[in-house]
Amino acid sequence: EIVMTQSPATLSASPGERVTLSCRASQGLINNLAWYQQKPGQAPRLLIYFASTRATGVPARFTGSGSGTDFTLTISGLQSEDSAVYYCQQYNFWPVFTFGPGTRVDIK
Amino acid sequence: EVQLEESGGGLVQPGGSLELSCAASGLTVTNSYMNWVRQTPAKGLEWVAIIYADGKTYHADSVKGRFIISRDISENTVHLQMTSLRVEDTAIYYCARLDWATTSGAFDLWGQGTRVSVSS
């Protein structure tokens, strides 16, 4: 069973700051990892796939990196609309897909 | 516009059954890898089931033998037949497309979700 962990559980930062979210897998994923953003009352939105490729329409301030078991999502120049929960998801072990527990980003 | 719209959620007693539907527009379900993903405050996002473009299906261990994913080609709709429902199946159920061609496994399109409550 693949276990995904994310840290921190919650972070609070000011507009303009750079924040880093971490995602760790219990087994190697190569680069088969996605990141999603979810705002209250909405479905998740795909941000990043293949660990570092931005999905269509995603602003350049969102950057994904990492491979194997350790991955990072960086938001540079935090904006108020970035307040959301961010989830990572592995898709290396088809047809089982696993999400992390999420990191909530609050804007001060 | 490409979109997914779920329906069929509601309140059901433990042991009961419910069928969810996901109507697709702007895409063809037979050309897509369609999924059900559920979300609860306690367990977060949990993948439930997938139906491949070629019709193969797979289900999460937590629902295997109780839930069945299927599709109706004429209606361009994906279904989730849920039986022997448990309290822990209470969740928002999302229909989601897996973009195999571009991402190899990420969910690029989601519906708005339908709420299922299992309670006596």
PDB file of C-alpha atoms in Angstrom, chain A residues 32-34 36 38 41-46 48-50 87 89-91 94-101, chain B residues 33 35 37 39 43-47 50 52 58 94 98 100 102-108 110-113:
ATOM      1  CA  ASN A  32       4.373  10.201 -11.460  1.00  0.00           C
ATOM      2  CA  LEU A  33       2.986  12.753  -9.071  1.00  0.00           C
ATOM      3  CA  ALA A  34       0.336  15.452  -9.383  1.00  0.00           C
ATOM      4  CA  TYR A  36      -4.161  19.817  -6.889  1.00  0.00           C
ATOM      5  CA  GLN A  38      -9.064  22.842  -3.719  1.00  0.00           C
ATOM      6  CA  GLY A  41     -17.112  24.254  -1.967  1.00  0.00           C
ATOM      7  CA  GLN A  42     -15.205  23.438  -5.142  1.00  0.00           C
ATOM      8  CA  ALA A  43     -13.777  20.331  -6.743  1.00  0.00           C
ATOM      9  CA  PRO A  44     -10.017  19.877  -6.829  1.00  0.00           C
ATOM     10  CA  ARG A  45      -8.188  21.588  -9.678  1.00  0.00           C
ATOM     11  CA  LEU A  46      -5.134  20.048 -11.323  1.00  0.00           C
ATOM     12  CA  ILE A  48       0.978  20.099 -11.686  1.00  0.00           C
ATOM     13  CA  TYR A  49       1.590  16.691 -13.249  1.00  0.00           C
ATOM     14  CA  PHE A  50       4.751  14.660 -13.836  1.00  0.00           C
ATOM     15  CA  TYR A  87      -3.140  17.794  -2.306  1.00  0.00           C
ATOM     16  CA  GLN A  89      -1.505  12.382  -5.705  1.00  0.00           C
ATOM     17  CA  GLN A  90       0.554   9.442  -6.924  1.00  0.00           C
ATOM     18  CA  TYR A  91      -0.217   7.646 -10.160  1.00  0.00           C
ATOM     19  CA  TRP A  94      -1.958   1.916 -11.693  1.00  0.00           C
ATOM     20  CA  PRO A  95      -4.786   1.284 -11.194  1.00  0.00           C
ATOM     21  CA  VAL A  96      -4.468   2.448  -7.611  1.00  0.00           C
ATOM     22  CA  PHE A  97      -4.295   6.196  -7.154  1.00  0.00           C
ATOM     23  CA  THR A  98      -3.484   7.688  -3.768  1.00  0.00           C
ATOM     24  CA  PHE A  99      -3.878  11.198  -2.449  1.00  0.00           C
ATOM     25  CA  GLY A 100      -2.032  12.855   0.391  1.00  0.00           C
ATOM     26  CA  PRO A 101      -3.939  14.338   3.359  1.00  0.00           C
TER      27      PRO A 101
ATOM     28  CA  TYR B  33     -10.484   6.932 -18.452  1.00  0.00           C
ATOM     29  CA  ASN B  35     -13.186   7.697 -12.345  1.00  0.00           C
ATOM     30  CA  VAL B  37     -13.221   9.862  -6.301  1.00  0.00           C
ATOM     31  CA  GLN B  39     -13.977  13.018  -0.184  1.00  0.00           C
ATOM     32  CA  LYS B  43     -10.102  10.509   5.142  1.00  0.00           C
ATOM     33  CA  GLY B  44      -9.679  13.281   2.597  1.00  0.00           C
ATOM     34  CA  LEU B  45      -9.660  12.365  -1.072  1.00  0.00           C
ATOM     35  CA  GLU B  46      -9.997   8.664  -1.861  1.00  0.00           C
ATOM     36  CA  TRP B  47      -9.978   7.122  -5.307  1.00  0.00           C
ATOM     37  CA  ILE B  50     -11.953   3.596 -12.759  1.00  0.00           C
ATOM     38  CA  TYR B  52     -10.733   2.427 -18.887  1.00  0.00           C
ATOM     39  CA  TYR B  58     -10.985  -1.543 -11.257  1.00  0.00           C
ATOM     40  CA  TYR B  94     -16.753  13.291  -7.612  1.00  0.00           C
ATOM     41  CA  LEU B  98      -7.986  10.829 -15.954  1.00  0.00           C
ATOM     42  CA  TRP B 100      -3.874   9.484 -19.798  1.00  0.00           C
ATOM     43  CA  THR B 102      -1.101  14.120 -21.543  1.00  0.00           C
ATOM     44  CA  THR B 103      -0.472  13.331 -17.884  1.00  0.00           C
ATOM     45  CA  SER B 104      -0.439   9.522 -17.693  1.00  0.00           C
ATOM     46  CA  GLY B 105      -2.487   9.514 -14.534  1.00  0.00           C
ATOM     47  CA  ALA B 106      -3.616  12.891 -13.253  1.00  0.00           C
ATOM     48  CA  PHE B 107      -7.258  13.932 -13.023  1.00  0.00           C
ATOM     49  CA  ASP B 108      -7.669  16.964 -15.242  1.00  0.00           C
ATOM     50  CA  TRP B 110     -13.813  17.083 -12.255  1.00  0.00           C
ATOM     51  CA  GLY B 111     -17.514  17.398 -11.732  1.00  0.00           C
ATOM     52  CA  GLN B 112     -19.010  19.497  -8.954  1.00  0.00           C
ATOM     53  CA  GLY B 113     -19.674  16.446  -6.774  1.00  0.00           C
TER      54      GLY B 113
END
